[in-house]
Coordinates of C-alpha atoms in Angstrom, one line a residue:
X1 CA 222.0 191.1 119.2
X2 CA 221.6 189.8 115.6
X3 CA 218.3 188.2 116.6
X4 CA 217.1 191.5 118.0
X5 CA 218.2 193.4 114.8
X6 CA 216.4 190.9 112.7
X7 CA 213.0 191.5 114.3
X8 CA 210.6 193.2 111.8
X9 CA 209.7 195.9 114.3
X10 CA 213.4 196.8 114.8
X11 CA 213.9 196.9 111.0
X12 CA 210.8 199.2 110.7
X13 CA 212.3 201.4 113.5
X14 CA 215.6 201.7 111.6
X15 CA 213.9 202.4 108.3
X16 CA 211.7 205.0 110.0
X17 CA 214.7 206.7 111.7
X18 CA 216.6 207.0 108.4
X19 CA 213.5 208.5 106.6
X20 CA 213.1 210.9 109.5
X21 CA 216.7 212.0 109.1
X22 CA 216.3 212.9 105.5
X23 CA 213.0 214.8 105.9
X24 CA 214.0 216.7 109.1
X25 CA 217.2 218.1 107.6
X26 CA 215.5 219.2 104.4
X27 CA 212.4 220.9 105.8
X28 CA 213.6 222.3 109.1
X29 CA 213.5 226.0 107.8
X30 CA 209.7 225.7 107.3
X31 CA 209.2 224.6 110.9
X32 CA 211.3 227.6 112.2
X33 CA 209.3 230.0 110.0
X34 CA 206.0 228.5 111.3
X35 CA 207.1 228.9 114.9
X36 CA 208.3 232.5 114.4
X37 CA 205.0 233.4 112.8
X38 CA 203.0 231.9 115.6
X39 CA 205.1 233.6 118.3
X40 CA 205.2 237.2 117.0
X41 CA 205.5 240.0 119.4
X42 CA 202.8 240.1 122.1
X43 CA 201.9 243.7 121.3
X44 CA 200.8 242.9 117.7
X45 CA 197.1 243.8 117.5
X46 CA 194.4 242.9 115.1
X47 CA 194.5 245.1 112.1
X48 CA 198.3 245.5 112.2
X49 CA 200.2 245.0 108.9
X50 CA 200.5 241.3 108.2
X51 CA 203.9 239.7 108.6
X52 CA 204.4 236.8 106.2
X53 CA 206.8 234.1 105.4
X54 CA 209.1 236.2 103.2
X55 CA 209.5 238.8 105.9
X56 CA 210.4 236.2 108.5
X57 CA 212.9 234.6 106.2
X58 CA 214.6 238.0 105.4
X59 CA 214.7 238.9 109.1
X60 CA 216.3 235.6 110.1
X61 CA 218.9 235.7 107.3
X62 CA 219.7 239.3 108.1
X63 CA 220.1 238.9 111.8
X64 CA 221.2 235.2 112.1
X65 CA 222.7 234.3 108.7
X66 CA 221.4 231.7 106.3
X67 CA 222.2 229.0 108.8
X68 CA 219.7 230.7 111.2
X69 CA 217.0 229.0 109.2
X70 CA 218.2 225.7 110.6
X71 CA 218.1 226.9 114.2
X72 CA 216.6 224.2 116.2
X73 CA 217.7 221.4 113.9
X74 CA 219.6 219.7 116.7
X75 CA 216.5 219.2 118.9
X76 CA 214.6 218.4 115.7
X77 CA 217.0 215.5 115.0
X78 CA 216.9 214.4 118.6
X79 CA 213.1 214.4 118.4
X80 CA 212.4 213.3 114.8
X81 CA 215.0 210.6 114.1
X82 CA 214.0 208.4 117.1
X83 CA 210.4 209.7 117.0
X84 CA 209.8 208.7 113.4
X85 CA 211.5 205.4 114.2
X86 CA 209.2 204.8 117.2
X87 CA 206.2 205.8 115.1
X88 CA 207.0 203.4 112.2
X89 CA 208.1 200.6 114.5
X90 CA 204.9 200.9 116.5
X91 CA 202.9 201.2 113.3
X92 CA 204.4 198.1 111.8
X93 CA 204.1 196.1 115.1
X94 CA 200.4 197.0 115.4
X95 CA 199.7 196.3 111.8
X96 CA 201.4 192.9 111.9
X97 CA 199.5 192.0 115.1
X98 CA 196.0 193.1 114.1
X99 CA 196.1 193.1 110.3
X100 CA 198.4 190.3 109.3
X101 CA 195.9 188.7 106.9
X102 CA 194.2 191.8 105.4
X103 CA 194.6 195.5 104.9
X104 CA 193.0 197.8 107.4
X105 CA 189.8 199.6 106.4
X106 CA 189.5 203.5 106.5
X107 CA 188.3 203.6 110.2
X108 CA 190.9 201.0 111.2
X109 CA 193.7 203.0 109.4
X110 CA 192.7 206.1 111.4
X111 CA 193.1 204.1 114.7
X112 CA 196.3 202.5 113.5
X113 CA 198.0 205.8 112.7
X114 CA 196.6 207.5 115.8
X115 CA 197.9 204.8 118.1
X116 CA 201.4 204.8 116.7
X117 CA 201.6 208.6 116.9
X118 CA 200.3 208.7 120.5
X119 CA 203.1 206.4 121.6
X120 CA 205.8 208.4 119.7
X121 CA 204.3 211.8 120.8
X122 CA 204.3 211.0 124.5
X123 CA 207.8 209.5 124.4
X124 CA 209.4 212.4 122.6
X125 CA 207.4 215.4 124.0
X126 CA 210.2 216.8 126.2
X127 CA 212.4 217.3 123.1
X128 CA 209.4 218.8 121.2
X129 CA 209.1 221.5 123.9
X130 CA 212.8 222.3 123.7
X131 CA 212.6 222.4 119.9
X132 CA 209.7 224.9 120.0
X133 CA 211.7 227.1 122.3
X134 CA 214.8 226.9 120.1
X135 CA 212.9 227.9 117.0
X136 CA 211.1 230.8 118.7
X137 CA 214.3 232.7 119.2
X138 CA 213.2 233.7 122.7
X139 CA 215.6 231.3 124.5
X140 CA 219.4 230.8 124.4
X141 CA 220.0 227.2 125.3
X142 CA 223.5 225.8 124.8
X143 CA 222.4 222.3 123.9
X144 CA 219.4 220.0 123.9
X145 CA 220.3 218.3 127.1
X146 CA 221.4 221.5 128.7
X147 CA 217.9 222.9 127.9
X148 CA 216.2 219.9 129.4
X149 CA 218.3 220.2 132.6
X150 CA 217.6 224.0 132.8
X151 CA 213.9 223.5 132.4
X152 CA 213.8 220.8 135.1
X153 CA 215.8 223.0 137.5
X154 CA 213.9 226.3 137.0
X155 CA 210.4 225.2 136.0
X156 CA 210.1 221.7 137.3
X157 CA 209.8 218.4 135.5
X158 CA 206.2 219.2 134.5
X159 CA 207.6 221.8 132.1
X160 CA 208.9 219.0 129.9
X161 CA 205.3 217.9 129.2
X162 CA 203.8 221.4 128.7
X163 CA 201.4 221.3 125.8
X164 CA 200.9 217.6 126.0
X165 CA 197.1 217.8 125.4
X166 CA 197.5 220.2 122.5
X167 CA 200.3 218.1 121.0
X168 CA 198.2 214.9 121.1
X169 CA 195.2 216.8 119.8
X170 CA 197.3 217.9 116.9
X171 CA 199.5 214.9 116.1
X172 CA 197.1 212.0 116.9
X173 CA 194.3 213.1 114.6
X174 CA 196.9 214.2 112.0
X175 CA 198.5 210.8 111.8
X176 CA 195.2 209.0 111.9
X177 CA 193.8 211.0 109.1
X178 CA 197.1 210.9 107.2
X179 CA 197.2 207.1 107.2
X180 CA 193.5 206.9 106.2
X181 CA 193.9 209.4 103.3
X182 CA 197.2 207.9 102.3
X183 CA 196.1 204.3 102.2
X184 CA 192.8 205.1 100.5
X185 CA 194.4 207.3 97.8
X186 CA 197.1 204.8 97.2
X187 CA 194.5 202.0 96.9
X188 CA 193.0 203.9 93.9
X189 CA 196.2 203.6 91.9
X190 CA 196.4 200.9 89.3
X191 CA 198.4 197.9 90.5
X192 CA 200.9 198.4 87.6
X193 CA 201.9 201.8 89.0
X194 CA 203.0 200.2 92.3
X195 CA 205.2 197.8 90.5
X196 CA 206.7 200.3 88.1
X197 CA 209.9 202.5 88.5
X198 CA 207.5 205.4 89.1
X199 CA 206.2 203.8 92.4
X200 CA 208.2 206.1 94.7
X201 CA 206.9 209.2 92.8
X202 CA 203.3 207.9 93.0
X203 CA 203.7 207.2 96.7
X204 CA 205.1 210.7 97.2
X205 CA 202.1 212.2 95.4
X206 CA 199.7 210.3 97.6
X207 CA 201.5 211.5 100.6
X208 CA 201.4 215.1 99.6
X209 CA 197.6 215.0 99.1
X210 CA 197.1 213.2 102.4
X211 CA 199.3 215.5 104.3
X212 CA 197.7 218.7 103.0
X213 CA 194.2 217.6 104.1
X214 CA 195.4 216.4 107.5
X215 CA 197.5 219.5 108.2
X216 CA 194.7 222.0 107.6
X217 CA 192.4 220.2 110.1
X218 CA 194.9 220.1 112.9
X219 CA 196.4 223.7 112.5
X220 CA 194.5 225.3 115.4
X221 CA 195.9 222.7 117.8
X222 CA 199.4 223.4 116.6
X223 CA 199.0 227.2 117.3
X224 CA 197.8 226.4 120.9
X225 CA 200.6 223.9 121.5
X226 CA 203.3 226.4 120.4
X227 CA 202.1 229.2 122.7
X228 CA 201.9 226.8 125.7
X229 CA 205.3 225.4 125.2
X230 CA 207.1 228.7 124.3
X231 CA 205.4 230.9 127.0
X232 CA 204.3 228.6 129.9
X233 CA 204.6 231.6 132.3
X234 CA 201.9 233.4 130.4
X235 CA 199.6 230.5 129.5
X236 CA 198.8 228.1 132.3
X237 CA 195.8 226.6 130.5
X238 CA 195.0 225.8 126.9
X239 CA 191.9 227.9 127.1
X240 CA 194.1 230.9 128.1
X241 CA 195.8 230.5 124.7
X242 CA 192.5 230.2 122.9
X243 CA 191.2 233.4 124.4
X244 CA 194.4 235.3 123.8
X245 CA 194.7 234.3 120.1
X246 CA 191.0 235.0 119.5
X247 CA 191.1 238.4 121.3
X248 CA 194.4 239.6 119.7
X249 CA 194.3 238.0 116.2
X250 CA 190.7 236.8 115.7
X251 CA 189.8 233.5 114.1
X252 CA 192.6 233.8 111.6
X253 CA 195.1 233.7 114.4
X254 CA 194.4 229.9 114.8
X255 CA 195.7 229.4 111.3
X256 CA 198.8 231.6 111.6
X257 CA 201.7 229.7 110.2
X258 CA 199.4 227.3 108.3
X259 CA 201.3 227.7 105.0
X260 CA 204.9 226.8 106.2
X261 CA 203.5 224.1 108.6
X262 CA 201.4 222.5 105.9
X263 CA 204.3 222.6 103.5
X264 CA 206.6 221.1 106.0
X265 CA 204.3 218.5 107.5
X266 CA 203.0 217.5 104.0
X267 CA 206.4 217.2 102.4
X268 CA 208.0 215.6 105.5
X269 CA 205.3 213.0 105.8
X270 CA 205.3 212.3 102.1
X271 CA 209.1 211.9 102.0
X272 CA 209.2 209.9 105.3
X273 CA 206.6 207.4 104.0
X274 CA 208.2 207.2 100.5
X275 CA 211.7 206.6 101.9
X276 CA 210.3 204.2 104.6
X277 CA 208.4 202.1 102.0
X278 CA 211.4 201.9 99.8
X279 CA 213.7 200.9 102.6
X280 CA 211.2 198.3 103.9
X281 CA 211.1 196.8 100.4
X282 CA 214.9 196.6 100.4
X283 CA 215.0 194.6 103.7
X284 CA 212.3 192.3 102.4
X285 CA 209.4 193.6 104.6
X286 CA 205.9 194.7 103.5
X287 CA 205.2 198.2 104.8

């Protein structure tokens, strides 16, 4: 058991899981707001008054209390804590295997981040589906595992992997581009910064910049993924969502919820990487 826990990939998993715990708890309200914005009433038509973040927050607090902003935090924890752990564990294992003697180049960093996210994304997708339904406010599940059981019983096991394509199209490019932007921006910093007490703040700043760029590019896939997972009875194919969003909301519909999602993904990724790198340094491993 001690030998297993001493393995670098296991240490990376634990560091990643701890970083995922911090970032998930802090930024869950932004994810709920993003999901609510993307799943507004079906009768909303193009040209209707725009409903923004503030209106959603006020509505949630008024009808569900302040804690309503953390609705879906349980499936978020079930997904993100092991999910981030799997991501960083896979990332570290791949990096140690292929890039032990040197740092990956920009293209290699894209592939490294994408591969790690693909593994974590496929493994944790069933909980991602439940999380999206919790946050939409359209379902009343008693627990995460009760939701998984109910979905299997009423919709079939395939429901657990609804939106797989859109999820991978969103998360894999995001992680690939994030790692590339993050490593390249970080490489431009003077070496003295990385050794100074300001290193965590500098790493966080690099993460914010990388996350903002990656989030914007992958937003349309997130909109499609949310609709497929929340309303599988209405959208059997991803193209059905594309047509619906374009017909009802226009091109801007593919960027609905971009502000809360960009804030959340950017801040979560930046915090996760900052905490991960600090914890890895504490256990004597190079991140």
